Amino acid sequence: MAACRWLRQCRRWSANCTSTGLLDTSRHFNGRSGPPPSASSAGRTSWSPGPGSEGQLSAQPTHLKTFNPPTSLPGHTSRLLTPTLQCCRRRHHLHTDVKLKDPYTLAEKDLTNLYDDIRKELFVSKEELKSLCDYYFDGKGKAIRPMIVILMARALNAHSNRSGDLLPGQRTIAMIAEMIHTASLVHDDVIDGSGQRRGKRTINELWGEKKAILAGDFILSTASMAMARIGDNDVVKVMSQVMEDLVRGEFMQLGSKENANERFKHYLEKTFKKTASLIANSCKAVCVQVSSDPDVHEIAYKYGENIGIAFQLVDDVLDFTSGVSHLGKPSAADLKLGLATGPVLFACQQFPELHAMIMRRFSSKGDIDRAWQFVLQSDGVQQTKFLARRYCDEAVRQISMLRPSAERDALIRVTEMVLTRDK
């Protein structure tokens, strides 16, 4: 019953509460107000410059009442997953001189040749394999993962009193993150039988499934070699976790939970493993290269975790609200694959008929159309958007614990970009 209570609580908050905006949250950490409330912040650290403590992290406990959704599973209590969802409180209208920088502008220098460098890493003499591997590294993707990694590296360098310039190993992590992500897309398209990706035909559609699988494997192996060349065992350990999570997440997606109370936990853990783990561990990997402080490692990791889950929640919303012209892939794709995402799971609370459809993975005639209509008639889309904002609020809270810098503030801006994107 806990998961159901959580879903009902989310609906009540959305209807009756005014949530604190992301910029308001960032203002708390620039000396204009007390820290935003969170049960997990008690005993944690935040940036608090002051006489005799400039450049140090200071504890800022909080005593405001909060609600923690029940999303940790046995064996995953320290890794999962959900930010504290704050109870109703008044919006603070505060004056601030904080100007959030454009993230892509700040990362532009390091992003400019990123895809060229990836193609150099993937260089092979066999022309067909080269074409396969280069297909998605055409510079037309959003590049949000390497952008986040680059900004995180620069923010951490500033926090650690280093030059803002990236270390060679940090930029390599940005490349590796994009390579792992792209390889996972190639494999996902084979598993899902997808024919379209990023507005063009998929590799498996053009070259066949066997060659697509081999191309994905080759990209992963090249990423692993680049990782080894960094020469840091801690980095290898952190990034290796991504590979394990991707496989476990894919297996989780193949199944579902009969108990409706367990489905949302299953969905969020799968979302973490398939999407957020890559961002979280990449952020941590650039951190361990410049800091030995586990609290700072946790800040980087938690920012990536929360922004990654929010990104996927928004992606699941767009499957119901955007067409192929925006997404570059057919809408209702998840339903057609038999997947119950956030909007469907929230809609179940209003339309219990969806439970049977979920268990048969929308395989009966008319299931997809009926499920689509149920979601649109419910507040499932709105509740999923609301949950994504709560994750972004937590991402802001985490990154705001670092020393102020243009890159740190740009990472705050990224959260708003994630919430407002339409493709």
Short mmCIF file of C-alpha atoms in Angstrom, two decimals:
data_model
loop_
_atom_site.label_atom_id
_atom_site.label_comp_id
_atom_site.label_asym_id
_atom_site.label_seq_id
_atom_site.Cartn_x
_atom_site.Cartn_y
_atom_site.Cartn_z
CA MET A 1 0.00 0.00 0.00
CA ALA A 2 2.96 2.34 0.46
CA ALA A 3 3.43 2.97 -3.25
CA CYS A 4 -0.26 3.73 -3.71
CA ARG A 5 -0.17 6.17 -0.78
CA TRP A 6 2.80 7.84 -2.40
CA LEU A 7 1.00 8.26 -5.73
CA ARG A 8 -2.03 9.73 -3.96
CA GLN A 9 0.22 12.06 -1.98
CA CYS A 10 1.86 13.28 -5.21
CA ARG A 11 -1.58 14.03 -6.64
CA ARG A 12 -2.62 16.01 -3.56
CA TRP A 13 0.59 18.03 -3.64
CA SER A 14 0.19 18.82 -7.29
CA ALA A 15 -3.37 20.03 -6.76
CA ASN A 16 -2.90 21.94 -3.53
CA CYS A 17 0.72 23.05 -3.27
CA THR A 18 2.89 25.66 -4.86
CA SER A 19 6.29 24.10 -5.39
CA THR A 20 9.50 26.02 -5.01
CA GLY A 21 11.04 26.86 -8.37
CA LEU A 22 14.54 25.79 -9.30
CA LEU A 23 15.91 29.31 -9.27
CA ASP A 24 14.35 29.87 -5.86
CA THR A 25 16.10 26.74 -4.66
CA SER A 26 19.44 27.97 -5.94
CA ARG A 27 18.93 31.29 -4.16
CA HIS A 28 18.82 29.49 -0.82
CA PHE A 29 22.42 28.45 -1.36
CA ASN A 30 23.70 31.93 -2.18
CA GLY A 31 23.14 33.41 1.25
CA ARG A 32 19.65 34.82 0.65
CA SER A 33 17.74 32.38 2.77
CA GLY A 34 18.01 29.18 4.78
CA PRO A 35 18.61 25.85 3.05
CA PRO A 36 15.73 24.12 1.26
CA PRO A 37 14.25 21.43 3.45
CA SER A 38 15.13 17.81 2.94
CA ALA A 39 15.25 14.94 5.35
CA SER A 40 18.43 13.73 3.71
CA SER A 41 20.18 17.06 4.23
CA ALA A 42 20.49 16.67 7.99
CA GLY A 43 24.14 16.18 8.69
CA ARG A 44 25.03 16.76 5.02
CA THR A 45 27.15 19.64 3.81
CA SER A 46 26.62 22.75 1.74
CA TRP A 47 28.78 25.63 0.57
CA SER A 48 28.84 28.30 3.24
CA PRO A 49 31.62 30.87 2.93
CA GLY A 50 32.23 32.92 6.02
CA PRO A 51 34.90 34.31 8.31
CA GLY A 52 37.54 31.71 8.92
CA SER A 53 35.74 29.08 6.85
CA GLU A 54 35.99 30.27 3.26
CA GLY A 55 36.27 27.38 0.87
CA GLN A 56 35.00 24.86 3.43
CA LEU A 57 31.89 22.72 3.53
CA SER A 58 29.66 23.27 6.55
CA ALA A 59 26.79 21.19 7.89
CA GLN A 60 23.33 22.72 7.68
CA PRO A 61 20.71 20.54 9.39
CA THR A 62 17.05 21.08 8.70
CA HIS A 63 13.99 20.39 10.81
CA LEU A 64 11.15 20.91 8.35
CA LYS A 65 8.70 18.08 7.84
CA THR A 66 9.29 16.04 4.69
CA PHE A 67 7.96 12.96 2.95
CA ASN A 68 10.23 10.22 1.62
CA PRO A 69 8.69 7.99 -1.07
CA PRO A 70 9.37 4.28 -0.46
CA THR A 71 11.65 3.50 -3.39
CA SER A 72 14.69 1.78 -1.91
CA LEU A 73 14.83 -1.95 -2.40
CA PRO A 74 16.70 -4.56 -0.38
CA GLY A 75 20.38 -4.27 -1.21
CA HIS A 76 19.98 -0.83 -2.75
CA THR A 77 19.30 1.40 0.22
CA SER A 78 22.30 3.65 -0.34
CA ARG A 79 21.82 3.97 -4.10
CA LEU A 80 18.13 4.51 -4.63
CA LEU A 81 16.74 6.78 -5.70
CA THR A 82 14.09 9.25 -4.87
CA PRO A 83 14.56 12.84 -3.72
CA THR A 84 12.64 14.03 -0.73
CA LEU A 85 9.26 15.33 -1.85
CA GLN A 86 8.65 18.47 0.12
CA CYS A 87 5.34 19.16 1.83
CA CYS A 88 3.38 22.30 1.01
CA ARG A 89 5.11 25.55 1.80
CA ARG A 90 4.96 29.15 0.66
CA ARG A 91 6.92 30.20 -2.40
CA HIS A 92 9.70 32.62 -1.53
CA HIS A 93 9.86 35.64 -3.82
CA LEU A 94 13.43 36.77 -3.34
CA HIS A 95 15.65 39.20 -5.16
CA THR A 96 18.83 37.66 -6.50
CA ASP A 97 21.75 38.64 -8.68
CA VAL A 98 22.31 35.02 -9.74
CA LYS A 99 22.53 34.81 -13.53
CA LEU A 100 22.43 31.25 -14.77
CA LYS A 101 24.81 30.77 -17.69
CA ASP A 102 23.90 28.94 -20.88
CA PRO A 103 25.25 25.41 -20.37
CA TYR A 104 26.17 24.70 -23.99
CA THR A 105 27.99 28.02 -24.30
CA LEU A 106 30.14 27.26 -21.26
CA ALA A 107 30.91 23.73 -22.49
CA GLU A 108 31.31 24.72 -26.14
CA LYS A 109 35.11 24.68 -26.23
CA ASP A 110 35.27 21.12 -24.94
CA LEU A 111 32.29 19.91 -26.98
CA THR A 112 33.44 21.34 -30.32
CA ASN A 113 35.65 18.46 -31.41
CA LEU A 114 34.15 15.79 -29.18
CA TYR A 115 32.50 13.80 -31.95
CA ASP A 116 35.58 14.08 -34.16
CA ASP A 117 37.66 12.67 -31.32
CA ILE A 118 35.18 9.84 -30.78
CA ARG A 119 35.36 8.95 -34.46
CA LYS A 120 39.16 8.89 -34.19
CA GLU A 121 38.87 6.48 -31.26
CA LEU A 122 36.60 4.27 -33.36
CA PHE A 123 38.80 4.37 -36.45
CA VAL A 124 39.09 1.01 -38.21
CA SER A 125 40.31 0.15 -41.68
CA LYS A 126 37.23 -1.92 -42.54
CA GLU A 127 34.96 0.58 -44.25
CA GLU A 128 31.62 -1.02 -43.38
CA LEU A 129 32.39 -1.26 -39.65
CA LYS A 130 33.62 2.34 -39.71
CA SER A 131 30.34 3.46 -41.30
CA LEU A 132 28.35 1.56 -38.70
CA CYS A 133 30.27 3.06 -35.79
CA ASP A 134 30.22 6.61 -37.15
CA TYR A 135 26.51 6.56 -37.98
CA TYR A 136 25.21 8.17 -34.79
CA PHE A 137 28.35 10.22 -34.06
CA ASP A 138 27.42 12.81 -36.68
CA GLY A 139 27.29 15.74 -34.25
CA LYS A 140 23.51 16.06 -34.57
CA GLY A 141 22.61 14.61 -31.17
CA LYS A 142 21.76 16.67 -28.08
CA ALA A 143 25.10 15.78 -26.45
CA ILE A 144 23.49 16.44 -23.07
CA ARG A 145 25.49 13.73 -21.29
CA PRO A 146 28.96 14.96 -22.30
CA MET A 147 27.80 18.53 -21.67
CA ILE A 148 26.75 17.66 -18.11
CA VAL A 149 30.00 15.76 -17.50
CA ILE A 150 32.11 18.67 -18.77
CA LEU A 151 30.25 21.21 -16.66
CA MET A 152 30.46 18.96 -13.61
CA ALA A 153 34.21 18.52 -14.10
CA ARG A 154 34.75 22.27 -14.35
CA ALA A 155 32.52 22.95 -11.33
CA LEU A 156 34.42 20.36 -9.29
CA ASN A 157 37.77 21.77 -10.39
CA ALA A 158 36.68 25.22 -9.22
CA HIS A 159 35.40 23.75 -5.97
CA SER A 160 38.77 22.08 -5.39
CA ASN A 161 40.70 25.33 -6.02
CA ARG A 162 42.06 24.02 -9.31
CA SER A 163 42.09 25.65 -12.70
CA GLY A 164 38.73 25.47 -14.46
CA ASP A 165 40.36 23.70 -17.41
CA LEU A 166 39.54 20.04 -17.79
CA LEU A 167 42.03 17.35 -17.01
CA PRO A 168 42.61 15.06 -20.01
CA GLY A 169 40.99 12.20 -18.13
CA GLN A 170 37.89 14.25 -17.38
CA ARG A 171 37.31 15.03 -21.04
CA THR A 172 37.84 11.37 -21.86
CA ILE A 173 35.04 10.51 -19.44
CA ALA A 174 32.74 12.87 -21.38
CA MET A 175 33.61 10.98 -24.57
CA ILE A 176 33.16 7.60 -22.91
CA ALA A 177 29.74 8.61 -21.55
CA GLU A 178 28.53 9.45 -25.05
CA MET A 179 30.02 6.25 -26.47
CA ILE A 180 28.35 4.04 -23.86
CA HIS A 181 25.05 5.86 -24.36
CA THR A 182 25.20 5.43 -28.13
CA ALA A 183 26.15 1.76 -27.91
CA SER A 184 23.18 1.19 -25.61
CA LEU A 185 20.89 2.84 -28.18
CA VAL A 186 22.19 0.54 -30.90
CA HIS A 187 21.51 -2.51 -28.74
CA ASP A 188 18.11 -1.17 -27.58
CA ASP A 189 16.99 -0.74 -31.18
CA VAL A 190 17.82 -4.37 -31.87
CA ILE A 191 15.93 -5.57 -28.78
CA ASP A 192 12.93 -3.35 -29.55
CA GLY A 193 12.98 -3.91 -33.31
CA SER A 194 13.00 -0.15 -33.81
CA GLY A 195 13.28 1.24 -37.32
CA GLN A 196 13.80 4.91 -36.53
CA ARG A 197 16.13 6.83 -34.23
CA ARG A 198 17.00 10.55 -34.17
CA GLY A 199 14.90 11.14 -37.24
CA LYS A 200 16.63 8.57 -39.41
CA ARG A 201 16.63 4.82 -39.98
CA THR A 202 18.30 2.71 -37.31
CA ILE A 203 21.49 0.73 -37.78
CA ASN A 204 19.63 -2.56 -37.48
CA GLU A 205 17.18 -1.41 -40.14
CA LEU A 206 19.98 -0.51 -42.56
CA TRP A 207 22.62 -3.16 -41.86
CA GLY A 208 20.71 -5.90 -40.04
CA GLU A 209 20.59 -7.03 -36.43
CA LYS A 210 23.80 -9.05 -36.34
CA LYS A 211 25.98 -6.21 -37.60
CA ALA A 212 24.18 -3.73 -35.32
CA ILE A 213 24.96 -5.89 -32.27
CA LEU A 214 28.60 -6.17 -33.29
CA ALA A 215 28.82 -2.41 -33.87
CA GLY A 216 27.43 -1.73 -30.40
CA ASP A 217 29.89 -4.21 -28.92
CA PHE A 218 32.78 -2.55 -30.75
CA ILE A 219 31.81 0.91 -29.47
CA LEU A 220 31.67 -0.46 -25.90
CA SER A 221 35.04 -2.18 -26.24
CA THR A 222 36.61 1.02 -27.59
CA ALA A 223 35.13 2.97 -24.68
CA SER A 224 36.62 0.42 -22.28
CA MET A 225 40.06 0.83 -23.83
CA ALA A 226 39.81 4.62 -23.53
CA MET A 227 38.80 4.16 -19.89
CA ALA A 228 41.83 1.97 -19.20
CA ARG A 229 44.18 4.57 -20.72
CA ILE A 230 43.12 7.08 -18.07
CA GLY A 231 45.16 4.93 -15.68
CA ASP A 232 42.96 5.41 -12.62
CA ASN A 233 41.55 2.28 -11.00
CA ASP A 234 38.89 4.27 -9.16
CA VAL A 235 37.61 5.66 -12.46
CA VAL A 236 37.50 2.18 -13.99
CA LYS A 237 35.58 0.85 -10.98
CA VAL A 238 33.03 3.67 -11.11
CA MET A 239 32.43 3.48 -14.86
CA SER A 240 32.29 -0.32 -14.87
CA GLN A 241 29.19 -0.06 -12.70
CA VAL A 242 27.43 1.61 -15.64
CA MET A 243 27.87 -1.47 -17.81
CA GLU A 244 26.39 -3.74 -15.16
CA ASP A 245 23.46 -1.40 -14.54
CA LEU A 246 22.63 -1.16 -18.24
CA VAL A 247 22.31 -4.92 -18.56
CA ARG A 248 20.37 -5.32 -15.31
CA GLY A 249 18.06 -2.46 -16.32
CA GLU A 250 17.35 -4.07 -19.68
CA PHE A 251 16.42 -7.33 -17.96
CA MET A 252 14.15 -5.42 -15.59
CA GLN A 253 12.40 -3.82 -18.56
CA LEU A 254 11.61 -7.26 -19.94
CA GLY A 255 9.52 -8.03 -16.86
CA SER A 256 6.91 -6.41 -14.67
CA LYS A 257 5.48 -6.75 -11.18
CA GLU A 258 2.10 -8.37 -10.59
CA ASN A 259 1.70 -6.41 -7.40
CA ALA A 260 0.66 -2.89 -8.34
CA ASN A 261 2.32 -1.56 -5.19
CA GLU A 262 5.71 -2.78 -6.44
CA ARG A 263 5.42 -1.53 -10.01
CA PHE A 264 6.45 2.03 -9.39
CA LYS A 265 9.54 0.98 -7.44
CA HIS A 266 10.39 -1.43 -10.25
CA TYR A 267 9.90 1.36 -12.81
CA LEU A 268 12.11 3.83 -10.95
CA GLU A 269 14.90 1.34 -10.36
CA LYS A 270 14.80 0.33 -14.02
CA THR A 271 14.92 4.01 -14.96
CA PHE A 272 17.95 4.53 -12.76
CA LYS A 273 19.83 1.58 -14.18
CA LYS A 274 19.05 2.24 -17.84
CA THR A 275 19.37 6.03 -17.87
CA ALA A 276 20.52 7.71 -14.67
CA SER A 277 23.40 5.40 -13.72
CA LEU A 278 25.46 6.53 -16.72
CA ILE A 279 25.11 10.22 -15.81
CA ALA A 280 25.56 9.64 -12.06
CA ASN A 281 28.68 7.52 -12.39
CA SER A 282 30.20 9.72 -15.11
CA CYS A 283 29.81 12.72 -12.81
CA LYS A 284 31.41 10.74 -9.99
CA ALA A 285 34.24 9.58 -12.29
CA VAL A 286 35.32 13.15 -13.10
CA CYS A 287 35.07 13.92 -9.39
CA VAL A 288 37.39 11.19 -8.11
CA GLN A 289 40.13 12.58 -10.36
CA VAL A 290 40.29 15.86 -8.44
CA SER A 291 38.88 15.15 -4.98
CA SER A 292 39.33 12.45 -2.38
CA ASP A 293 36.40 13.73 -0.30
CA PRO A 294 33.55 11.17 -0.31
CA ASP A 295 31.02 13.92 0.46
CA VAL A 296 31.97 15.70 -2.76
CA HIS A 297 31.81 12.38 -4.64
CA GLU A 298 28.28 11.97 -3.31
CA ILE A 299 27.24 15.45 -4.45
CA ALA A 300 28.41 14.76 -8.00
CA TYR A 301 26.82 11.33 -8.04
CA LYS A 302 23.48 12.49 -6.62
CA TYR A 303 23.22 15.38 -9.05
CA GLY A 304 23.70 12.97 -11.96
CA GLU A 305 21.30 10.44 -10.46
CA ASN A 306 18.49 12.94 -10.00
CA ILE A 307 18.91 14.77 -13.30
CA GLY A 308 19.10 11.40 -15.07
CA ILE A 309 15.84 10.12 -13.61
CA ALA A 310 14.13 13.46 -14.33
CA PHE A 311 15.36 13.30 -17.93
CA GLN A 312 13.79 9.86 -18.43
CA LEU A 313 10.54 10.87 -16.73
CA VAL A 314 10.23 13.77 -19.17
CA ASP A 315 11.07 11.41 -22.03
CA ASP A 316 8.22 9.16 -20.90
CA VAL A 317 5.87 12.15 -20.87
CA LEU A 318 6.93 13.16 -24.38
CA ASP A 319 5.93 9.73 -25.63
CA PHE A 320 2.35 10.85 -24.98
CA THR A 321 2.62 14.54 -25.86
CA SER A 322 5.01 14.81 -28.83
CA GLY A 323 4.81 13.37 -32.30
CA VAL A 324 7.44 11.83 -34.53
CA SER A 325 8.46 15.24 -35.92
CA HIS A 326 9.72 16.28 -32.49
CA LEU A 327 11.00 13.04 -30.99
CA GLY A 328 12.52 11.54 -34.12
CA LYS A 329 10.68 8.31 -33.29
CA PRO A 330 7.01 7.27 -33.33
CA SER A 331 4.85 8.35 -30.39
CA ALA A 332 3.24 5.73 -28.13
CA ALA A 333 6.40 3.72 -28.74
CA ASP A 334 6.54 2.53 -25.13
CA LEU A 335 2.98 1.21 -25.18
CA LYS A 336 3.69 -0.60 -28.43
CA LEU A 337 6.68 -2.24 -26.74
CA GLY A 338 4.47 -3.32 -23.84
CA LEU A 339 6.05 -0.88 -21.38
CA ALA A 340 4.15 0.85 -18.58
CA THR A 341 5.91 4.14 -17.84
CA GLY A 342 5.16 6.88 -15.31
CA PRO A 343 2.07 8.36 -17.01
CA VAL A 344 0.47 4.90 -17.27
CA LEU A 345 1.30 3.95 -13.68
CA PHE A 346 -0.18 7.19 -12.36
CA ALA A 347 -3.23 6.74 -14.59
CA CYS A 348 -3.81 3.32 -12.98
CA GLN A 349 -4.92 5.10 -9.84
CA GLN A 350 -7.88 6.55 -11.75
CA PHE A 351 -8.45 3.74 -14.25
CA PRO A 352 -7.88 0.33 -12.60
CA GLU A 353 -8.64 -1.33 -15.95
CA LEU A 354 -5.04 -0.55 -16.87
CA HIS A 355 -3.68 -3.13 -14.43
CA ALA A 356 -4.74 -6.10 -16.56
CA MET A 357 -3.39 -4.40 -19.69
CA ILE A 358 -0.03 -3.83 -18.03
CA MET A 359 0.27 -7.48 -17.03
CA ARG A 360 -0.40 -8.64 -20.60
CA ARG A 361 1.92 -5.88 -21.88
CA PHE A 362 -0.85 -4.24 -23.96
CA SER A 363 -0.90 -7.28 -26.23
CA SER A 364 -4.67 -7.67 -26.74
CA LYS A 365 -6.45 -5.98 -29.58
CA GLY A 366 -7.34 -2.40 -28.70
CA ASP A 367 -5.15 -2.29 -25.56
CA ILE A 368 -2.80 0.39 -26.88
CA ASP A 369 -5.59 2.73 -27.98
CA ARG A 370 -7.52 2.26 -24.75
CA ALA A 371 -4.44 2.76 -22.58
CA TRP A 372 -3.57 5.89 -24.56
CA GLN A 373 -7.02 7.33 -23.94
CA PHE A 374 -6.94 6.43 -20.24
CA VAL A 375 -3.63 8.25 -19.82
CA LEU A 376 -4.89 11.36 -21.61
CA GLN A 377 -8.10 11.36 -19.57
CA SER A 378 -6.16 11.01 -16.31
CA ASP A 379 -3.65 13.31 -14.67
CA GLY A 380 -0.85 10.78 -15.30
CA VAL A 381 1.10 13.12 -17.56
CA GLN A 382 0.83 15.99 -15.09
CA GLN A 383 1.86 13.82 -12.15
CA THR A 384 4.89 12.49 -14.02
CA LYS A 385 5.92 16.07 -14.83
CA PHE A 386 5.48 16.95 -11.19
CA LEU A 387 7.68 14.05 -10.11
CA ALA A 388 10.34 15.06 -12.64
CA ARG A 389 10.39 18.55 -11.11
CA ARG A 390 10.89 17.09 -7.64
CA TYR A 391 13.92 15.19 -8.91
CA CYS A 392 15.25 18.36 -10.50
CA ASP A 393 14.73 20.24 -7.24
CA GLU A 394 16.87 17.63 -5.51
CA ALA A 395 19.52 17.88 -8.23
CA VAL A 396 19.66 21.65 -7.61
CA ARG A 397 19.93 21.09 -3.87
CA GLN A 398 22.86 18.74 -4.38
CA ILE A 399 24.87 20.82 -6.84
CA SER A 400 24.29 23.96 -4.78
CA MET A 401 26.53 22.46 -2.10
CA LEU A 402 29.55 23.18 -4.31
CA ARG A 403 31.50 26.43 -4.31
CA PRO A 404 29.73 29.01 -6.53
CA SER A 405 30.98 29.07 -10.13
CA ALA A 406 29.59 29.71 -13.60
CA GLU A 407 29.63 25.98 -14.30
CA ARG A 408 27.82 25.12 -11.09
CA ASP A 409 25.10 27.64 -11.97
CA ALA A 410 24.93 26.25 -15.50
CA LEU A 411 24.21 22.82 -14.04
CA ILE A 412 21.28 24.41 -12.22
CA ARG A 413 20.12 25.77 -15.57
CA VAL A 414 20.34 22.27 -17.06
CA THR A 415 17.57 21.13 -14.72
CA GLU A 416 15.22 23.69 -16.22
CA MET A 417 16.24 22.66 -19.73
CA VAL A 418 15.41 19.05 -18.88
CA LEU A 419 11.95 19.98 -17.63
CA THR A 420 11.04 22.21 -20.57
CA ARG A 421 12.45 20.21 -23.47
CA ASP A 422 10.04 19.06 -26.17
CA LYS A 423 12.24 16.46 -27.86
#
